[in-house]
mmCIF file of C-alpha atoms in Angstrom:
data_model
loop_
_atom_site.group_PDB
_atom_site.id
_atom_site.type_symbol
_atom_site.label_atom_id
_atom_site.label_comp_id
_atom_site.label_asym_id
_atom_site.label_seq_id
_atom_site.Cartn_x
_atom_site.Cartn_y
_atom_site.Cartn_z
ATOM 1 C CA MET A 1 -0.085 0.022 0.002
ATOM 2 C CA LYS A 2 1.320 3.634 -0.865
ATOM 3 C CA LEU A 3 1.362 6.202 1.723
ATOM 4 C CA SER A 4 0.218 9.620 0.635
ATOM 5 C CA PRO A 5 2.464 12.626 1.201
ATOM 6 C CA THR A 6 0.249 13.727 3.870
ATOM 7 C CA LYS A 7 0.289 10.542 5.865
ATOM 8 C CA THR A 8 4.061 10.383 5.249
ATOM 9 C CA LEU A 9 4.508 13.854 6.970
ATOM 10 C CA THR A 10 2.262 12.996 9.613
ATOM 11 C CA LEU A 11 4.294 9.863 10.575
ATOM 12 C CA VAL A 12 7.586 11.611 10.299
ATOM 13 C CA THR A 13 6.611 14.376 12.548
ATOM 14 C CA PRO A 14 5.979 12.360 15.631
ATOM 15 C CA LEU A 15 9.247 10.641 15.175
ATOM 16 C CA PHE A 16 11.270 13.898 14.895
ATOM 17 C CA LEU A 17 9.501 14.807 18.151
ATOM 18 C CA LEU A 18 10.393 11.758 19.808
ATOM 19 C CA VAL A 19 14.121 11.969 18.946
ATOM 20 C CA ALA A 20 14.252 15.643 19.886
ATOM 21 C CA CYS A 21 12.440 14.835 23.214
ATOM 22 C CA GLY A 22 14.819 11.883 23.685
ATOM 23 C CA SER A 23 18.079 14.155 23.334
ATOM 24 C CA GLY A 24 16.562 16.598 25.708
ATOM 25 C CA ALA A 25 16.018 14.063 28.307
ATOM 26 C CA ASP A 26 19.714 12.771 27.986
ATOM 27 C CA ASP A 27 21.085 16.400 28.490
ATOM 28 C CA ALA A 28 18.877 16.807 31.628
ATOM 29 C CA SER A 29 19.827 13.492 32.873
ATOM 30 C CA MET A 30 23.767 14.453 32.385
ATOM 31 C CA ALA A 31 23.396 17.851 34.134
ATOM 32 C CA ALA A 32 21.699 16.259 36.988
ATOM 33 C CA LYS A 33 24.379 13.741 37.333
ATOM 34 C CA GLU A 34 27.068 16.344 37.149
ATOM 35 C CA ALA A 35 25.369 18.358 39.672
ATOM 36 C CA ALA A 36 25.034 15.311 41.945
ATOM 37 C CA ALA A 37 28.710 14.464 41.513
ATOM 38 C CA ALA A 38 29.991 17.943 42.258
ATOM 39 C CA PRO A 39 29.691 17.942 46.148
ATOM 40 C CA ALA A 40 31.021 14.239 46.354
ATOM 41 C CA GLU A 41 34.124 15.515 44.618
ATOM 42 C CA GLU A 42 34.585 18.496 46.784
ATOM 43 C CA MET A 43 34.066 16.346 50.033
ATOM 44 C CA ALA A 44 36.850 14.122 48.845
ATOM 45 C CA ASP A 45 39.042 16.957 48.131
ATOM 46 C CA ALA A 46 38.559 18.359 51.608
ATOM 47 C CA THR A 47 39.071 14.833 52.873
ATOM 48 C CA GLU A 48 42.179 14.477 51.254
ATOM 49 C CA ALA A 49 43.484 17.653 52.470
ATOM 50 C CA ALA A 50 42.694 17.112 56.036
ATOM 51 C CA ALA A 51 44.484 13.930 55.702
ATOM 52 C CA ALA A 52 47.284 15.608 54.285
ATOM 53 C CA GLU A 53 47.546 18.059 57.294
ATOM 54 C CA SER A 54 47.120 15.299 59.716
ATOM 55 C CA MET A 55 50.038 13.495 58.210
ATOM 56 C CA ASP A 56 52.167 16.527 58.240
ATOM 57 C CA ALA A 57 51.345 17.449 61.928
ATOM 58 C CA MET A 58 52.310 14.097 63.049
ATOM 59 C CA PRO A 59 55.938 13.557 64.009
ATOM 60 C CA ALA A 60 58.196 11.550 61.480
ATOM 61 C CA ALA A 61 59.107 8.050 62.341
ATOM 62 C CA ASP A 62 62.778 8.819 62.869
ATOM 63 C CA ASP A 63 61.766 11.508 65.196
ATOM 64 C CA MET A 64 59.409 9.167 67.404
ATOM 65 C CA GLU A 65 62.235 6.376 67.235
ATOM 66 C CA SER A 66 64.603 8.719 68.439
ATOM 67 C CA ALA A 67 62.593 10.115 71.343
ATOM 68 C CA ALA A 68 61.776 6.290 72.279
ATOM 69 C CA GLU A 69 65.502 5.722 72.679
ATOM 70 C CA SER A 70 66.181 8.506 74.592
ATOM 71 C CA MET A 71 63.521 7.790 77.265
ATOM 72 C CA VAL A 72 64.960 4.254 77.266
ATOM 73 C CA ASP A 73 68.275 5.655 77.950
ATOM 74 C CA ASP A 74 66.965 8.057 80.857
ATOM 75 C CA MET A 75 65.204 5.251 82.282
ATOM 76 C CA GLU A 76 68.418 3.184 82.452
ATOM 77 C CA SER A 77 70.581 5.878 83.643
ATOM 78 C CA ALA A 78 68.202 6.308 86.342
ATOM 79 C CA ALA A 79 68.211 2.772 87.265
ATOM 80 C CA GLU A 80 71.856 2.508 87.556
ATOM 81 C CA SER A 81 71.903 5.650 89.598
ATOM 82 C CA MET A 82 69.355 4.117 92.039
ATOM 83 C CA ALA A 83 71.401 0.842 92.155
ATOM 84 C CA ASP A 84 74.744 2.711 92.728
ATOM 85 C CA ASP A 85 72.993 4.695 95.546
ATOM 86 C CA ALA A 86 71.699 1.486 97.233
ATOM 87 C CA ALA A 87 74.853 -0.221 96.945
ATOM 88 C CA ALA A 88 76.888 2.590 98.519
ATOM 89 C CA ALA A 89 74.232 2.895 101.322
ATOM 90 C CA VAL A 90 74.491 -0.770 102.227
ATOM 91 C CA GLU A 91 78.499 -0.764 101.946
ATOM 92 C CA THR A 92 78.188 2.160 104.478
ATOM 93 C CA MET A 93 75.969 0.416 106.763
ATOM 94 C CA ALA A 94 78.107 -2.561 106.803
ATOM 95 C CA GLU A 95 81.413 -0.561 107.292
ATOM 96 C CA GLU A 96 79.591 1.040 110.432
ATOM 97 C CA THR A 97 78.181 -2.393 111.646
ATOM 98 C CA MET A 98 81.728 -3.999 111.469
ATOM 99 C CA SER A 99 83.254 -0.806 112.949
ATOM 100 C CA ASP A 100 80.874 -0.760 115.932
ATOM 101 C CA GLY A 101 81.013 -4.531 116.156
ATOM 102 C CA GLY A 102 84.818 -4.488 116.230
ATOM 103 C CA ALA A 103 85.056 -1.911 118.798
ATOM 104 C CA GLU A 104 82.387 -3.717 120.943
ATOM 105 C CA ALA A 105 84.350 -7.033 120.452
ATOM 106 C CA SER A 106 87.650 -4.946 121.404
ATOM 107 C CA SER A 107 85.884 -3.615 124.496
ATOM 108 C CA ALA A 108 84.513 -7.059 125.500
ATOM 109 C CA ALA A 109 87.863 -8.874 124.916
ATOM 110 C CA ALA A 110 89.599 -6.140 127.066
ATOM 111 C CA GLY A 111 86.986 -6.448 129.859
ATOM 112 C CA SER A 112 86.947 -10.459 129.639
ATOM 113 C CA ALA A 113 90.649 -10.445 129.687
ATOM 114 C CA CYS A 114 90.619 -8.553 133.145
ATOM 115 C CA GLU A 115 87.737 -10.568 134.430
ATOM 116 C CA LEU A 116 88.120 -14.084 135.711
ATOM 117 C CA ALA A 117 85.565 -16.730 136.950
ATOM 118 C CA ILE A 118 86.285 -20.066 138.667
ATOM 119 C CA GLU A 119 83.474 -22.508 140.345
ATOM 120 C CA VAL A 120 83.971 -24.726 143.340
ATOM 121 C CA GLY A 121 81.493 -27.496 144.440
ATOM 122 C CA ASP A 122 80.679 -30.120 147.130
ATOM 123 C CA ALA A 123 84.137 -31.671 146.235
ATOM 124 C CA LEU A 124 87.714 -30.526 147.058
ATOM 125 C CA LYS A 125 88.386 -29.194 143.656
ATOM 126 C CA PHE A 126 88.507 -25.884 141.604
ATOM 127 C CA SER A 127 87.061 -25.689 138.145
ATOM 128 C CA THR A 128 90.408 -24.941 136.832
ATOM 129 C CA ASN A 129 93.925 -25.300 138.039
ATOM 130 C CA SER A 130 95.419 -22.274 136.149
ATOM 131 C CA LEU A 131 94.510 -18.973 135.411
ATOM 132 C CA SER A 132 96.240 -15.935 133.549
ATOM 133 C CA VAL A 133 95.582 -12.218 132.686
ATOM 134 C CA SER A 134 97.510 -9.764 130.633
ATOM 135 C CA SER A 135 99.966 -7.349 132.157
ATOM 136 C CA SER A 136 97.935 -4.597 130.411
ATOM 137 C CA CYS A 137 95.271 -4.885 133.118
ATOM 138 C CA SER A 138 95.426 -2.433 135.701
ATOM 139 C CA GLU A 139 93.250 -4.234 138.033
ATOM 140 C CA VAL A 140 91.504 -7.881 138.054
ATOM 141 C CA THR A 141 88.183 -8.984 139.206
ATOM 142 C CA LEU A 142 87.746 -12.585 140.047
ATOM 143 C CA THR A 143 84.366 -14.247 140.659
ATOM 144 C CA LEU A 144 84.033 -17.267 142.894
ATOM 145 C CA THR A 145 80.814 -19.457 142.480
ATOM 146 C CA HIS A 146 79.794 -22.461 144.738
ATOM 147 C CA THR A 147 77.704 -24.844 142.580
ATOM 148 C CA GLY A 148 77.251 -27.414 145.267
ATOM 149 C CA ASN A 149 74.445 -27.686 147.973
ATOM 150 C CA LEU A 150 76.443 -27.992 151.306
ATOM 151 C CA PRO A 151 76.729 -25.083 153.807
ATOM 152 C CA ALA A 152 79.989 -23.073 154.308
ATOM 153 C CA THR A 153 80.260 -24.711 157.746
ATOM 154 C CA ALA A 154 80.638 -27.996 156.204
ATOM 155 C CA MET A 155 82.134 -27.507 152.715
ATOM 156 C CA GLY A 156 83.023 -24.027 152.435
ATOM 157 C CA HIS A 157 85.502 -22.290 149.963
ATOM 158 C CA ASN A 158 87.407 -19.188 149.263
ATOM 159 C CA TRP A 159 90.216 -18.304 146.868
ATOM 160 C CA VAL A 160 93.517 -16.669 148.172
ATOM 161 C CA LEU A 161 96.201 -15.498 145.846
ATOM 162 C CA MET A 162 99.854 -15.203 146.999
ATOM 163 C CA PRO A 163 103.270 -15.864 145.666
ATOM 164 C CA ALA A 164 104.141 -19.627 144.968
ATOM 165 C CA GLY A 165 106.675 -19.950 147.360
ATOM 166 C CA ALA A 166 104.317 -18.511 150.486
ATOM 167 C CA VAL A 167 101.354 -21.230 150.073
ATOM 168 C CA THR A 168 102.625 -23.414 152.879
ATOM 169 C CA ASP A 169 103.060 -20.602 155.377
ATOM 170 C CA ILE A 170 100.016 -18.749 154.593
ATOM 171 C CA ALA A 171 97.714 -21.929 154.280
ATOM 172 C CA THR A 172 98.875 -23.208 157.506
ATOM 173 C CA ALA A 173 98.402 -19.776 159.428
ATOM 174 C CA GLY A 174 95.010 -19.646 157.697
ATOM 175 C CA MET A 175 93.665 -22.488 159.966
ATOM 176 C CA GLY A 176 94.669 -20.756 163.067
ATOM 177 C CA ALA A 177 92.669 -17.423 161.746
ATOM 178 C CA GLY A 178 89.455 -19.030 162.229
ATOM 179 C CA ALA A 179 86.176 -18.857 160.511
ATOM 180 C CA ALA A 180 85.638 -15.407 161.438
ATOM 181 C CA ALA A 181 88.601 -14.074 159.224
ATOM 182 C CA ASN A 182 87.619 -16.525 156.422
ATOM 183 C CA TYR A 183 90.514 -18.567 157.416
ATOM 184 C CA VAL A 184 92.789 -15.927 155.815
ATOM 185 C CA PRO A 185 95.674 -14.603 158.209
ATOM 186 C CA GLU A 186 97.333 -11.245 158.430
ATOM 187 C CA ASP A 187 100.296 -11.568 155.874
ATOM 188 C CA ASP A 188 101.479 -8.838 153.508
ATOM 189 C CA ARG A 189 102.372 -11.557 150.854
ATOM 190 C CA ILE A 190 98.827 -12.114 150.450
ATOM 191 C CA VAL A 191 97.689 -10.329 146.923
ATOM 192 C CA ALA A 192 93.891 -11.343 147.253
ATOM 193 C CA ALA A 193 91.270 -13.198 149.041
ATOM 194 C CA THR A 194 87.630 -13.949 148.947
ATOM 195 C CA ASN A 195 85.310 -14.748 151.521
ATOM 196 C CA ILE A 196 84.321 -18.292 152.626
ATOM 197 C CA ILE A 197 81.019 -19.248 150.495
ATOM 198 C CA GLY A 198 78.640 -22.319 150.661
ATOM 199 C CA GLY A 199 76.495 -23.844 148.241
ATOM 200 C CA GLY A 200 74.534 -21.678 145.932
ATOM 201 C CA GLU A 201 76.699 -18.583 146.832
ATOM 202 C CA SER A 202 78.944 -16.345 144.997
ATOM 203 C CA THR A 203 81.597 -13.898 145.702
ATOM 204 C CA SER A 204 84.201 -11.296 143.897
ATOM 205 C CA VAL A 205 87.426 -9.898 144.793
ATOM 206 C CA THR A 206 89.030 -6.970 142.791
ATOM 207 C CA PHE A 207 92.834 -6.413 143.090
ATOM 208 C CA SER A 208 95.610 -4.284 141.422
ATOM 209 C CA LEU A 209 98.603 -5.865 139.436
ATOM 210 C CA SER A 210 100.694 -2.919 140.173
ATOM 211 C CA ASP A 211 102.783 -4.805 142.812
ATOM 212 C CA LEU A 212 102.733 -8.015 140.825
ATOM 213 C CA GLU A 213 105.613 -8.899 138.421
ATOM 214 C CA ALA A 214 105.427 -10.679 135.119
ATOM 215 C CA GLY A 215 107.417 -13.803 135.181
ATOM 216 C CA THR A 216 106.957 -14.422 138.924
ATOM 217 C CA ASP A 217 105.060 -17.626 139.763
ATOM 218 C CA TYR A 218 102.006 -17.015 141.877
ATOM 219 C CA ALA A 219 99.414 -19.573 143.254
ATOM 220 C CA TYR A 220 95.881 -19.555 144.388
ATOM 221 C CA VAL A 221 94.400 -22.034 147.155
ATOM 222 C CA CYS A 222 91.507 -22.745 149.301
ATOM 223 C CA THR A 223 92.353 -21.943 153.000
ATOM 224 C CA PHE A 224 89.656 -23.818 154.297
ATOM 225 C CA PRO A 225 91.053 -26.226 157.047
ATOM 226 C CA GLY A 226 92.155 -29.242 155.011
ATOM 227 C CA HIS A 227 91.652 -27.975 151.433
ATOM 228 C CA TRP A 228 94.747 -26.005 150.500
ATOM 229 C CA SER A 229 96.796 -29.271 149.815
ATOM 230 C CA VAL A 230 94.667 -30.186 146.939
ATOM 231 C CA MET A 231 92.524 -27.191 146.099
ATOM 232 C CA ARG A 232 95.225 -25.225 144.413
ATOM 233 C CA GLY A 233 96.336 -23.696 141.057
ATOM 234 C CA THR A 234 98.956 -21.490 139.029
ATOM 235 C CA PHE A 235 98.007 -17.605 138.546
ATOM 236 C CA THR A 236 100.294 -16.134 135.678
ATOM 237 C CA ILE A 237 100.635 -12.613 134.310
ATOM 238 C CA GLU A 238 101.286 -12.539 130.725
ATOM 239 C CA SER A 239 103.507 -9.808 129.335
#
């Protein structure tokens, strides 16, 4: 079938309008897309700029590492200093303790060297048959302790110091001196003498070494009647 010119024009005109309309719609769509994309791009640019500024504000990795090393060095130095101070304090305390202890030990040794002790009991025997002191002692203190149970009237003991050569004379004279004089006679050769004591009792005597000579033989005895022949010992002054 043939179309008339009029009909052909009628068909062509709507088609042209569709094409024209279609082209306008595409342009509008592109404009809308571009308008929508613009804020997103601006936001992206702003975010990138802020990130760059943050990166610039952060210290470089080398600077951070250097600061960390410096901090570690400071801590190690402080720890070493504290350890040195503690060691020095301990050493000082140890030296002071040793010094004090040495002084006390020296004092105690000096005291013990000039202080003597001896025991007796319910038998005719001294706890030791020899005593000695240093010539550096200006005076000596001897303590006599009776560890027995018998009273002084039955088993009394004393301690009398004298030159060894005077023992027999003094001991014999002691028996005649009687209990009231502790069986100790008046004799200038006697260096020192204690009282007579019984079980559970103790007594002391202090005497000077000024009149005694190092190297001279001295003896101590118990002058209770009948005791002196077996209850005796030697006394030495060490130079």
